[in-house]
CSV table of C-alpha atoms in Angstrom, one decimal:
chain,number,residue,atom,x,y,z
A,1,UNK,CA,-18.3,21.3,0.9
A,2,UNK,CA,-20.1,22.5,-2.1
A,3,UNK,CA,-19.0,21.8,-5.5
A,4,UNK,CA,-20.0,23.1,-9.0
A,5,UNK,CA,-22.0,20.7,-10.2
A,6,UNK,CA,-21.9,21.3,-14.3
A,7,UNK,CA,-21.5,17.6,-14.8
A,8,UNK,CA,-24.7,16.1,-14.6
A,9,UNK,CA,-27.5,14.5,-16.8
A,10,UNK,CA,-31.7,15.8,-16.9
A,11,UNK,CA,-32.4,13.6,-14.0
A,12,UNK,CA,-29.3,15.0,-12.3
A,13,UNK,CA,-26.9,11.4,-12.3
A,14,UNK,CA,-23.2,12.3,-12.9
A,15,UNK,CA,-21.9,12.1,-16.4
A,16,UNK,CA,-18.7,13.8,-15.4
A,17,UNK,CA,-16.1,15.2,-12.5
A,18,UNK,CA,-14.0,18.2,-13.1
A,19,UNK,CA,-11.2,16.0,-11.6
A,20,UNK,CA,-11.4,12.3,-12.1
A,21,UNK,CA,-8.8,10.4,-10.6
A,22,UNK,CA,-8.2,6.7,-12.0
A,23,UNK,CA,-6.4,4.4,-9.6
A,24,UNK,CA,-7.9,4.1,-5.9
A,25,UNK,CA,-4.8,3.9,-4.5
A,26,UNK,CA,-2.1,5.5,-2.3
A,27,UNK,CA,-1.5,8.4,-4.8
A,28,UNK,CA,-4.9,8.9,-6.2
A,29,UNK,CA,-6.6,8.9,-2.4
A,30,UNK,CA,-3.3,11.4,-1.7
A,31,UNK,CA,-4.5,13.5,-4.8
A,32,UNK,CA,-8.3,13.8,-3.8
A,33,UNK,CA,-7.2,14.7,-0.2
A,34,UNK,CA,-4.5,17.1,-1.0
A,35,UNK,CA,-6.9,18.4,-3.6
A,36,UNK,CA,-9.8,19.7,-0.6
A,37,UNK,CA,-6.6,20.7,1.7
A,38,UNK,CA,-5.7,23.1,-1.0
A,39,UNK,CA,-9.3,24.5,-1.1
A,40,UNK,CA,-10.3,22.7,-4.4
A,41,UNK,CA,-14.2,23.1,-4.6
A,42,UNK,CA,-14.6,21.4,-7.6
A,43,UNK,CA,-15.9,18.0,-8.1
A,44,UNK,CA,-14.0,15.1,-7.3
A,45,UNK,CA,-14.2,11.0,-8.3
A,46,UNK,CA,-11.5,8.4,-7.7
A,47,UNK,CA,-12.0,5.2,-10.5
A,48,UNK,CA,-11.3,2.0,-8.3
A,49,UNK,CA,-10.9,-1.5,-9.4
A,50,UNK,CA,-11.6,-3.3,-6.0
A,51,UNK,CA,-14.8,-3.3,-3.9
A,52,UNK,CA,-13.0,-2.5,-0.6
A,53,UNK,CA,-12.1,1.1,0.9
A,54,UNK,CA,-8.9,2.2,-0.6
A,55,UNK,CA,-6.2,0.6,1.9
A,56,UNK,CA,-2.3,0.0,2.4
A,57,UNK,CA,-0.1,-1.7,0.2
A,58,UNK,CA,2.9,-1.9,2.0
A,59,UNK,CA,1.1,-4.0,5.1
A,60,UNK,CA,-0.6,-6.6,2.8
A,61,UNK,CA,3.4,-8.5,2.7
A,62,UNK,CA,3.7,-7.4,6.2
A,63,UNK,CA,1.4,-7.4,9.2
A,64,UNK,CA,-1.8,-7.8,7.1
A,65,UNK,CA,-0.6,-11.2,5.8
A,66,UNK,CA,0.8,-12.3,9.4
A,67,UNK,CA,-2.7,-11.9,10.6
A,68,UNK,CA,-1.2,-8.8,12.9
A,69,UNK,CA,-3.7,-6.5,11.6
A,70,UNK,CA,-7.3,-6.4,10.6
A,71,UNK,CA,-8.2,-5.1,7.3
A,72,UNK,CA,-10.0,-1.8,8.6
A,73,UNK,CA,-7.1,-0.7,10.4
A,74,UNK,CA,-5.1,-0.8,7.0
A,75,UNK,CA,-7.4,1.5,5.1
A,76,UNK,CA,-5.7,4.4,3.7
A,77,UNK,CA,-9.2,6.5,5.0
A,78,UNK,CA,-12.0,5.9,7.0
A,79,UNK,CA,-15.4,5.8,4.9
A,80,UNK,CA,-16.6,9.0,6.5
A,81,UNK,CA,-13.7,10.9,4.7
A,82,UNK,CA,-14.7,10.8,1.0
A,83,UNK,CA,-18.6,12.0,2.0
A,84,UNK,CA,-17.2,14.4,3.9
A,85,UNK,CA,-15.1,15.7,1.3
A,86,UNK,CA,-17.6,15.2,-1.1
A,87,UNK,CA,-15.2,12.5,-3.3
A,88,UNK,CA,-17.0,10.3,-4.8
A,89,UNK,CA,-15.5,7.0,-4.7
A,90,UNK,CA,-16.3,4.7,-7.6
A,91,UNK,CA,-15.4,1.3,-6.7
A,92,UNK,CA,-15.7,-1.8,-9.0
A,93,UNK,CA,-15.3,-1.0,-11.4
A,94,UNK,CA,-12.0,-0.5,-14.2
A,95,UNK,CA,-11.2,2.8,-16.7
A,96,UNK,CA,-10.9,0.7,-20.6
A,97,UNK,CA,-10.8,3.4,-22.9
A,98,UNK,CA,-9.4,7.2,-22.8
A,99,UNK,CA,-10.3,9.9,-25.3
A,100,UNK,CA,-8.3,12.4,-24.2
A,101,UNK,CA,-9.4,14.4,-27.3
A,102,UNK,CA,-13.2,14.5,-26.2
A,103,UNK,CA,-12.1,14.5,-22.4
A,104,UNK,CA,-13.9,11.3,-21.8
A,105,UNK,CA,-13.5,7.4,-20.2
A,106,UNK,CA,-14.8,3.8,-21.1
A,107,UNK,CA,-15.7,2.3,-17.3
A,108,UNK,CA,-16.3,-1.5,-17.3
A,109,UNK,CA,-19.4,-1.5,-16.3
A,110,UNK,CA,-19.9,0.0,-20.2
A,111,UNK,CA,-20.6,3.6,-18.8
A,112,UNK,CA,-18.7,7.0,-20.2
A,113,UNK,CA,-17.3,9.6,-17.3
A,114,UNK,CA,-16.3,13.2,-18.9
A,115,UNK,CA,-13.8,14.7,-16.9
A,116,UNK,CA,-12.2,18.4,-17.0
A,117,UNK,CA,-8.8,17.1,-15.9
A,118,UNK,CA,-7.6,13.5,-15.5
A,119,UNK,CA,-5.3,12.0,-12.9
A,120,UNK,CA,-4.0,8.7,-14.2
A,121,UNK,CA,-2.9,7.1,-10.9
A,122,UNK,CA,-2.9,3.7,-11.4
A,123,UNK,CA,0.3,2.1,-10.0
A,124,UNK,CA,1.5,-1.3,-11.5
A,125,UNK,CA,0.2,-4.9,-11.3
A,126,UNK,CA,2.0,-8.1,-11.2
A,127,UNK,CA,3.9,-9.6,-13.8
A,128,UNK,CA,2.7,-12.9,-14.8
A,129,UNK,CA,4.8,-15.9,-15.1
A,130,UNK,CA,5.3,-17.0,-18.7
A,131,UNK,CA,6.1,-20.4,-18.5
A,132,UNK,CA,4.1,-23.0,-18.3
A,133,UNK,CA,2.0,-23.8,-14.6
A,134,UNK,CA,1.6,-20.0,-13.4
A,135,UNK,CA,-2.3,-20.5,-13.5
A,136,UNK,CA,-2.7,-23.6,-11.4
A,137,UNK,CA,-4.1,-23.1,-7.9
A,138,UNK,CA,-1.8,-22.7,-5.2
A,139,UNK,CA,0.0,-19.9,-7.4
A,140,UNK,CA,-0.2,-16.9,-6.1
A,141,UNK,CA,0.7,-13.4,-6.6
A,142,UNK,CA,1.1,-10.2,-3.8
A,143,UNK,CA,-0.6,-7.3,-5.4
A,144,UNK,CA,-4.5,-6.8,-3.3
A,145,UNK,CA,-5.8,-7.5,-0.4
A,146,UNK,CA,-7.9,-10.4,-2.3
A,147,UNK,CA,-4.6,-11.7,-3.4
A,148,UNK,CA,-4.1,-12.3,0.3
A,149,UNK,CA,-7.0,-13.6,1.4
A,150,UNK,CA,-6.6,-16.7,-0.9
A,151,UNK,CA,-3.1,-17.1,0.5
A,152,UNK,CA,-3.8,-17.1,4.1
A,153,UNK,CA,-6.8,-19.7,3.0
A,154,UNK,CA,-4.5,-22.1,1.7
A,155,UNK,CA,-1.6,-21.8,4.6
A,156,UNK,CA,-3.1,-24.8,6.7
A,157,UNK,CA,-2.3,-26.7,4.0
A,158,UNK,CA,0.6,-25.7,3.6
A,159,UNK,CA,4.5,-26.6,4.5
A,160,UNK,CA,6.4,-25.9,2.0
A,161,UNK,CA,6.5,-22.2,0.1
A,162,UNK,CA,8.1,-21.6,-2.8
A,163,UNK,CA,9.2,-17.7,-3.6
A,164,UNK,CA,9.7,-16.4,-7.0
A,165,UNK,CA,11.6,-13.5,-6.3
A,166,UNK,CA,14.0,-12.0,-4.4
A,167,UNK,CA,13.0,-8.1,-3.7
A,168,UNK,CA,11.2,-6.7,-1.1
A,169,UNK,CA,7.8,-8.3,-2.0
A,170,UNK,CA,9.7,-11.7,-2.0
A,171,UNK,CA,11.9,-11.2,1.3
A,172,UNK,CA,8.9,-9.5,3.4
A,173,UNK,CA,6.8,-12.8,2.4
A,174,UNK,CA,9.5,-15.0,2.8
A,175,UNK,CA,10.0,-13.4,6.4
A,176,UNK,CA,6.1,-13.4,7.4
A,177,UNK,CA,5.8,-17.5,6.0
A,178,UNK,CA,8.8,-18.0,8.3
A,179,UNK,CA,7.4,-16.8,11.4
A,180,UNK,CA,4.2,-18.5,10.6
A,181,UNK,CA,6.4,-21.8,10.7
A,182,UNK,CA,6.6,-22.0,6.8
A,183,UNK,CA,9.4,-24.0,4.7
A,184,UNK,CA,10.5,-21.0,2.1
A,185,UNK,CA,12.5,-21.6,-0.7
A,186,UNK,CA,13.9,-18.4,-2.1
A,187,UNK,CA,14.4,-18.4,-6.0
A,188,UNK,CA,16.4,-15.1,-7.3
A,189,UNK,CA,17.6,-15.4,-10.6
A,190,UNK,CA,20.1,-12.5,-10.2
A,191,UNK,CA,23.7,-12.9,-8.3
A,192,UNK,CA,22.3,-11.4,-5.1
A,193,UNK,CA,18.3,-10.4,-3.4
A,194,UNK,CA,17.8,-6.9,-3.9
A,195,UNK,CA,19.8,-6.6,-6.9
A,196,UNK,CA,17.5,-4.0,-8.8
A,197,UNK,CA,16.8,-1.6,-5.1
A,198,UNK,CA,19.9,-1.6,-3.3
A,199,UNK,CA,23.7,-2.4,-3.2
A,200,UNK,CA,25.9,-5.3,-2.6
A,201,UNK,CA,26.5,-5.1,1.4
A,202,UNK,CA,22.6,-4.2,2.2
A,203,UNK,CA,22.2,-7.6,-0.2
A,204,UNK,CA,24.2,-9.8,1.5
A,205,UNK,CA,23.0,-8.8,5.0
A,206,UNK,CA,19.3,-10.2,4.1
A,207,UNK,CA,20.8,-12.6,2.5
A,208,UNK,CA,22.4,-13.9,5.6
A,209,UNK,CA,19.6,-13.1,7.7
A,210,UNK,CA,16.9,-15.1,5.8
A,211,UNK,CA,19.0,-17.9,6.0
A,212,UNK,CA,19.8,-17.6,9.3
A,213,UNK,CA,16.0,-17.6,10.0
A,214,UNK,CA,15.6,-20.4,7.6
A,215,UNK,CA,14.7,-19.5,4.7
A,216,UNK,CA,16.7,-21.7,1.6
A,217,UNK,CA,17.9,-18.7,-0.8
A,218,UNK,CA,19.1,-20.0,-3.8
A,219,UNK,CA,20.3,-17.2,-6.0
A,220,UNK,CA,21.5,-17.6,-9.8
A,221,UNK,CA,18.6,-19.4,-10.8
A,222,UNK,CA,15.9,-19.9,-13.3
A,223,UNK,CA,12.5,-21.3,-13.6
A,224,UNK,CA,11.6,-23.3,-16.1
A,225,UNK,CA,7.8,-24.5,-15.3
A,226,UNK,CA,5.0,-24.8,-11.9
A,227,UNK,CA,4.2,-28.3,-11.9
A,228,UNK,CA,0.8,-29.6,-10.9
A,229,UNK,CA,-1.0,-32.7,-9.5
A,230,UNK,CA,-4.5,-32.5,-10.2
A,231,UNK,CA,-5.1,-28.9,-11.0
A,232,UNK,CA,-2.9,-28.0,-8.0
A,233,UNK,CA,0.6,-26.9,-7.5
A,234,UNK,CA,3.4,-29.5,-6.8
A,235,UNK,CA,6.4,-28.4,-7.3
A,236,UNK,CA,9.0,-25.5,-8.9
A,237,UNK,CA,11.0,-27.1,-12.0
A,238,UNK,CA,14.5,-25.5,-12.2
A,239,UNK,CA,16.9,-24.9,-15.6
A,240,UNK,CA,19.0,-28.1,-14.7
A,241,UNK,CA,16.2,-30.2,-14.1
A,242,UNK,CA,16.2,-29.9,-10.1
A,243,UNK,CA,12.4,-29.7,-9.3
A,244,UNK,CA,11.5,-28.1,-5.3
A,245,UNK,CA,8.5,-29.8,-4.3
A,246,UNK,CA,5.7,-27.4,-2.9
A,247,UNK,CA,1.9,-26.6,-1.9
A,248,UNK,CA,2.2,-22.7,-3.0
A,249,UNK,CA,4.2,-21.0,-5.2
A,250,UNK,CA,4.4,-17.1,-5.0
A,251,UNK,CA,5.4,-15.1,-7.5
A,252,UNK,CA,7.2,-11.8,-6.4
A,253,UNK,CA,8.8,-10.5,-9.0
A,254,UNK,CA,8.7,-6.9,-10.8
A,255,UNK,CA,5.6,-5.3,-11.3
A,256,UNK,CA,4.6,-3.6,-14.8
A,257,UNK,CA,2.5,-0.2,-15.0
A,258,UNK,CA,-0.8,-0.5,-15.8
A,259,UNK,CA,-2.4,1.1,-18.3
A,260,UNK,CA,1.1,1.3,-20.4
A,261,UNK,CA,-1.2,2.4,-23.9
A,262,UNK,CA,-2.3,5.9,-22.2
A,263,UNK,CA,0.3,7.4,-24.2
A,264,UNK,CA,-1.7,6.3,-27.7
A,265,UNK,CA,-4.9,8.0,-26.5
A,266,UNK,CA,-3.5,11.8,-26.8
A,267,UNK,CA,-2.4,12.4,-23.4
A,268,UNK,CA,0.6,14.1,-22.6
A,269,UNK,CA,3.3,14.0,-20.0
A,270,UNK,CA,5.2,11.3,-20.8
A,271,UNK,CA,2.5,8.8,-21.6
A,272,UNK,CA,0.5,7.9,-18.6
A,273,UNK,CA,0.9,11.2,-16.3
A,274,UNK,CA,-2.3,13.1,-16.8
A,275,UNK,CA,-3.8,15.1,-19.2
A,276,UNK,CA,-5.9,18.3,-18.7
A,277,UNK,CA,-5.8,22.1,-18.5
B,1,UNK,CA,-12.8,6.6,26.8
B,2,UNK,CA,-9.4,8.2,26.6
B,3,UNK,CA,-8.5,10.9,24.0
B,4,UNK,CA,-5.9,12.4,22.5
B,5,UNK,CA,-5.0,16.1,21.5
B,6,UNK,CA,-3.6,16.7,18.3
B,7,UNK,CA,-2.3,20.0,17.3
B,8,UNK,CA,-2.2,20.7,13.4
B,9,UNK,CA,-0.1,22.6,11.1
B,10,UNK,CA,-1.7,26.0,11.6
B,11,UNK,CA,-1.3,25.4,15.7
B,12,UNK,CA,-5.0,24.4,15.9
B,13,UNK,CA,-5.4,22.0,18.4
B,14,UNK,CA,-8.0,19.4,18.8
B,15,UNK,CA,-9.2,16.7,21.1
B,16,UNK,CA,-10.2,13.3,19.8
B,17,UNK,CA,-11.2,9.7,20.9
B,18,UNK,CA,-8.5,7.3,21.3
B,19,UNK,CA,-8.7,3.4,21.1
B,20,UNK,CA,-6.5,1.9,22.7
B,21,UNK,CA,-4.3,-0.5,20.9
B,22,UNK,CA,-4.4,1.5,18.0
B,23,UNK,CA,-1.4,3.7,16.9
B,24,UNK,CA,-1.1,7.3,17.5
B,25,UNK,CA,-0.8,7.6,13.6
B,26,UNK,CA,-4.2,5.6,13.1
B,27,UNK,CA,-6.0,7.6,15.5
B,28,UNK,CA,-4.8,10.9,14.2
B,29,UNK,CA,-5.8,9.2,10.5
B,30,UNK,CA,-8.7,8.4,11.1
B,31,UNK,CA,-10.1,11.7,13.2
B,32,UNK,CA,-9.7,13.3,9.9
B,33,UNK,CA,-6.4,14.9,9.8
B,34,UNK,CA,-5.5,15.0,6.3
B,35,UNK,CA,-2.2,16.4,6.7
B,36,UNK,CA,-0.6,13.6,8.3
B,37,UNK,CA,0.2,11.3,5.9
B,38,UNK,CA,1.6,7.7,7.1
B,39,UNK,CA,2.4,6.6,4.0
B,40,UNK,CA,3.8,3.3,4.6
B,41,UNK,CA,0.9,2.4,6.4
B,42,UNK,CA,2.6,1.7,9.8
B,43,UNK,CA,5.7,-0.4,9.4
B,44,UNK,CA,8.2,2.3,10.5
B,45,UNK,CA,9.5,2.5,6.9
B,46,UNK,CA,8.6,5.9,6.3
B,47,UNK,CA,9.0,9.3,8.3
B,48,UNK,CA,5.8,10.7,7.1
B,49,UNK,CA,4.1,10.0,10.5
B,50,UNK,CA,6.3,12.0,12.2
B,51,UNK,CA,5.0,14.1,15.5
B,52,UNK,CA,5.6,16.0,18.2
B,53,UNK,CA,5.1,14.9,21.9
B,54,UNK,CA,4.6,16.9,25.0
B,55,UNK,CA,6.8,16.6,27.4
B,56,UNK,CA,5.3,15.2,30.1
B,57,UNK,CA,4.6,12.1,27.9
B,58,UNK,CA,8.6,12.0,26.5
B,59,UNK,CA,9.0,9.1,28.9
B,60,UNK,CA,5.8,7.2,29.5
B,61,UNK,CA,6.1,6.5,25.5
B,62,UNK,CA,7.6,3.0,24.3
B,63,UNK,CA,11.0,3.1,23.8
B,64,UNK,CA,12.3,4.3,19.9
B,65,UNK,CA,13.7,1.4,17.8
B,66,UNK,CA,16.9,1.8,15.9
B,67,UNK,CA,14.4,1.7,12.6
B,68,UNK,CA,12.7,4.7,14.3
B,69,UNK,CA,16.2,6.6,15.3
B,70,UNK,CA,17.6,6.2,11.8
B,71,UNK,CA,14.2,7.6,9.7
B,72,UNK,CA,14.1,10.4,12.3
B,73,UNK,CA,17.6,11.1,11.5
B,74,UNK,CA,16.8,11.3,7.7
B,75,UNK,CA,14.2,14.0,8.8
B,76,UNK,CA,14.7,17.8,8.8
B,77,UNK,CA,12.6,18.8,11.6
B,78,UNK,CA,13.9,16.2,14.5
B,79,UNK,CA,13.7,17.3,18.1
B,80,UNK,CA,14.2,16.2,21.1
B,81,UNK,CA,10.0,15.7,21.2
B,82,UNK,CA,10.2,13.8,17.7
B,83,UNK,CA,8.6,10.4,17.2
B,84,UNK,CA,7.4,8.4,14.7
B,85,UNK,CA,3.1,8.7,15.5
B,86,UNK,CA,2.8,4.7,14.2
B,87,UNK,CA,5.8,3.2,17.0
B,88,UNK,CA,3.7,4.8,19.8
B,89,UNK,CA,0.9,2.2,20.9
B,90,UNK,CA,-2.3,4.0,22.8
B,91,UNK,CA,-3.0,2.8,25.9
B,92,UNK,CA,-5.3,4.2,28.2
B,93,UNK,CA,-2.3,5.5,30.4
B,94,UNK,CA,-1.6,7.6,27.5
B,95,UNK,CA,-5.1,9.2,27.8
B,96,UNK,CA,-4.4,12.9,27.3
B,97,UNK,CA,-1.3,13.0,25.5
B,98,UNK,CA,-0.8,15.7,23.7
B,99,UNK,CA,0.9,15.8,20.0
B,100,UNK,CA,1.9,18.1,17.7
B,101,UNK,CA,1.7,17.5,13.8
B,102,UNK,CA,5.9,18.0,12.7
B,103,UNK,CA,6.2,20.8,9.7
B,104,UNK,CA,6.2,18.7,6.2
B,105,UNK,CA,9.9,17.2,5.2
């Protein structure tokens, strides 16, 4: 497909994309596809953080973690698809500035982009832990696919799991380590799992089945600190002083937007939308 | 090896390689069919996979899942063809099936 090309320097390297999508995943890859569906001829770039092919989120808790499914059969798009759309996918790299004013971005790699509109498509990331332990190693968290690479690496050492979290991203793991022949503890601090997404009944059923598959679910409660031995994980320490002894603790728990300050850089649309013509 | 003919929204229909052991939805992904969306990625948690099949395949297909059943129900284009493309395994006893992309929900 050929585009209009207006966004280029004397020796012809890109200094700009009349669309530039930030955020390589589901929605931004959905964007730059549903943009050359519709006919759009103009020039296209997705802003990626991770090395890999844009892939599937939802299978990294699932079958990707289980070992059910190789990584290339989770991409979102096979890597023929963005050159023969002529989307150029920029991978590795992170949007840290915006001037929406000047229609420009900061990359990490301490380049500029100019763009003619702007797709901010970022999704969330993880909330840390605040308390103290949430950087020693066997800590984890369930965001990218690296995320569970270093998981799986550490599950022959493994017995006993601890799960921070009881949502989807703490149930789905706490069902995967289970099958893998796991010992989960399942720490929720609200009266029921799923308490944010869904009501009481659909709560109590996977309540009832994660135990009944073995998984301790201990709602109610709070964590006061990781403990470590040697750098290393070794146990969860609860308000009340009960401390679950573990190799890995994973924290699942509500994830926060990324890129929350778009809204002080001019753009419209509620904050972090998109901002163009 | 075995293939697969997908027919798209405007009623264009194509033939593609199949692998077997991949999903219907994977193969139809990766041939390049933009318009089929998957976008849970496979674990039956979504309708947006949702095809089509020919008849003469209705009952060489695995059998649909109560997960399947219920997000087919939620749809508003289910027929007595309908499946969910990621729930159908290729095997190369499948080779020739014919599917239809279903109109968007």
């Amino acid at each position: 497909m050929a585009t209009i090309d207006s966004w280029a320097d004397m020796d012809g390297a890109k200094t700009g994309y009349d669309v530039l999508i930030v955020g390589a995943g589901h929605a931004g890859v959905q964007a730059a596809a549903s943009l050359r569906q519709l006919g759009y001829a103009g020039s296209v770039a997705i802003v990626g953080e991770e090395a890999d092919l844009p892939y599937e989120r939802p299978p990294l808790s699932k079958q990707y973690l289980a070992d059910e499914k190789p990584f290339e059969r989770i991409v979102l798009k096979p890597a023929e698809f963005y050159a023969d759309r002529d989307i150029d996918l920029l991978s590795k790299r992170r949007v840290v500035g915006l001037d929406a004013s000047a229609r420009t971005v900061a990359l990490s790699n301490d380049t500029r982009l100019c763009f003619g509109t702007l797709i901010w498509a970022t999704g969330g990331s993880p909330r840390r832990l605040s308390c103290d332990g949430y950087q020693l190693s066997g800590t984890h968290a369930i965001r990218t696919r690296a995320d569970i690479d270093r998981l799986r690496g550490e599950l022959t050492t493994t017995e006993r799991v601890v799960i921070i979290g009881g949502g989807y991203i703490g149930l789905e793991v706490a069902a995967a380590l289970t099958k893998a022949g796991k010992r989960i503890t399942l720490l929720e601090t609200q009266g029921r799992v799923l308490a944010r997404v869904a009501g009481e009944p659909l709560s109590r059923f996977f309540e009832a089945e994660h135990r009944a598959h073995g998984v301790d679910v201990r709602l109610g409660v709070t964590v006061t600190c990781i403990e470590g031995n040697g750098g290393r994980v070794s146990g969860v320490r609860l308000k009340g002083g009960i401390v679950l002894p573990c190799e890995m603790a994973i924290v699942g728990h509500r994830h926060t937007a990324c890129g929350r300050r778009t809204d002080r850089c001019g753009c419209r649309g509620g904050g972090r939308r998109r901002t163009g013509r | 090896m075995s293939t697969l003919k997908v027919t798209n929204r405007e009623g264009v229909t194509t033939t593609v390689n199949a692998t077997s052991g991949h999903s219907v939805m994977e193969i139809i992904r990766d041939a390049g069919f933009d318009e089929l969306l998957g976008l849970c990625g496979g674990c039956c948690s979504c309708a947006t996979c949702h095809v089509y099949v020919d008849f003469a395949f209705v009952d060489q297909l695995p059998a649909m899942s109560d997960d399947e059943d219920a997000l087919l129900d939620s749809n508003c284009c289910r027929n007595s063809r309908s499946r969910l493309s990621c729930q159908i395994a290729f095997s190369d006893d499948l080779d020739g099936l014919a599917i239809t992309i279903a109109p968007e929900d």
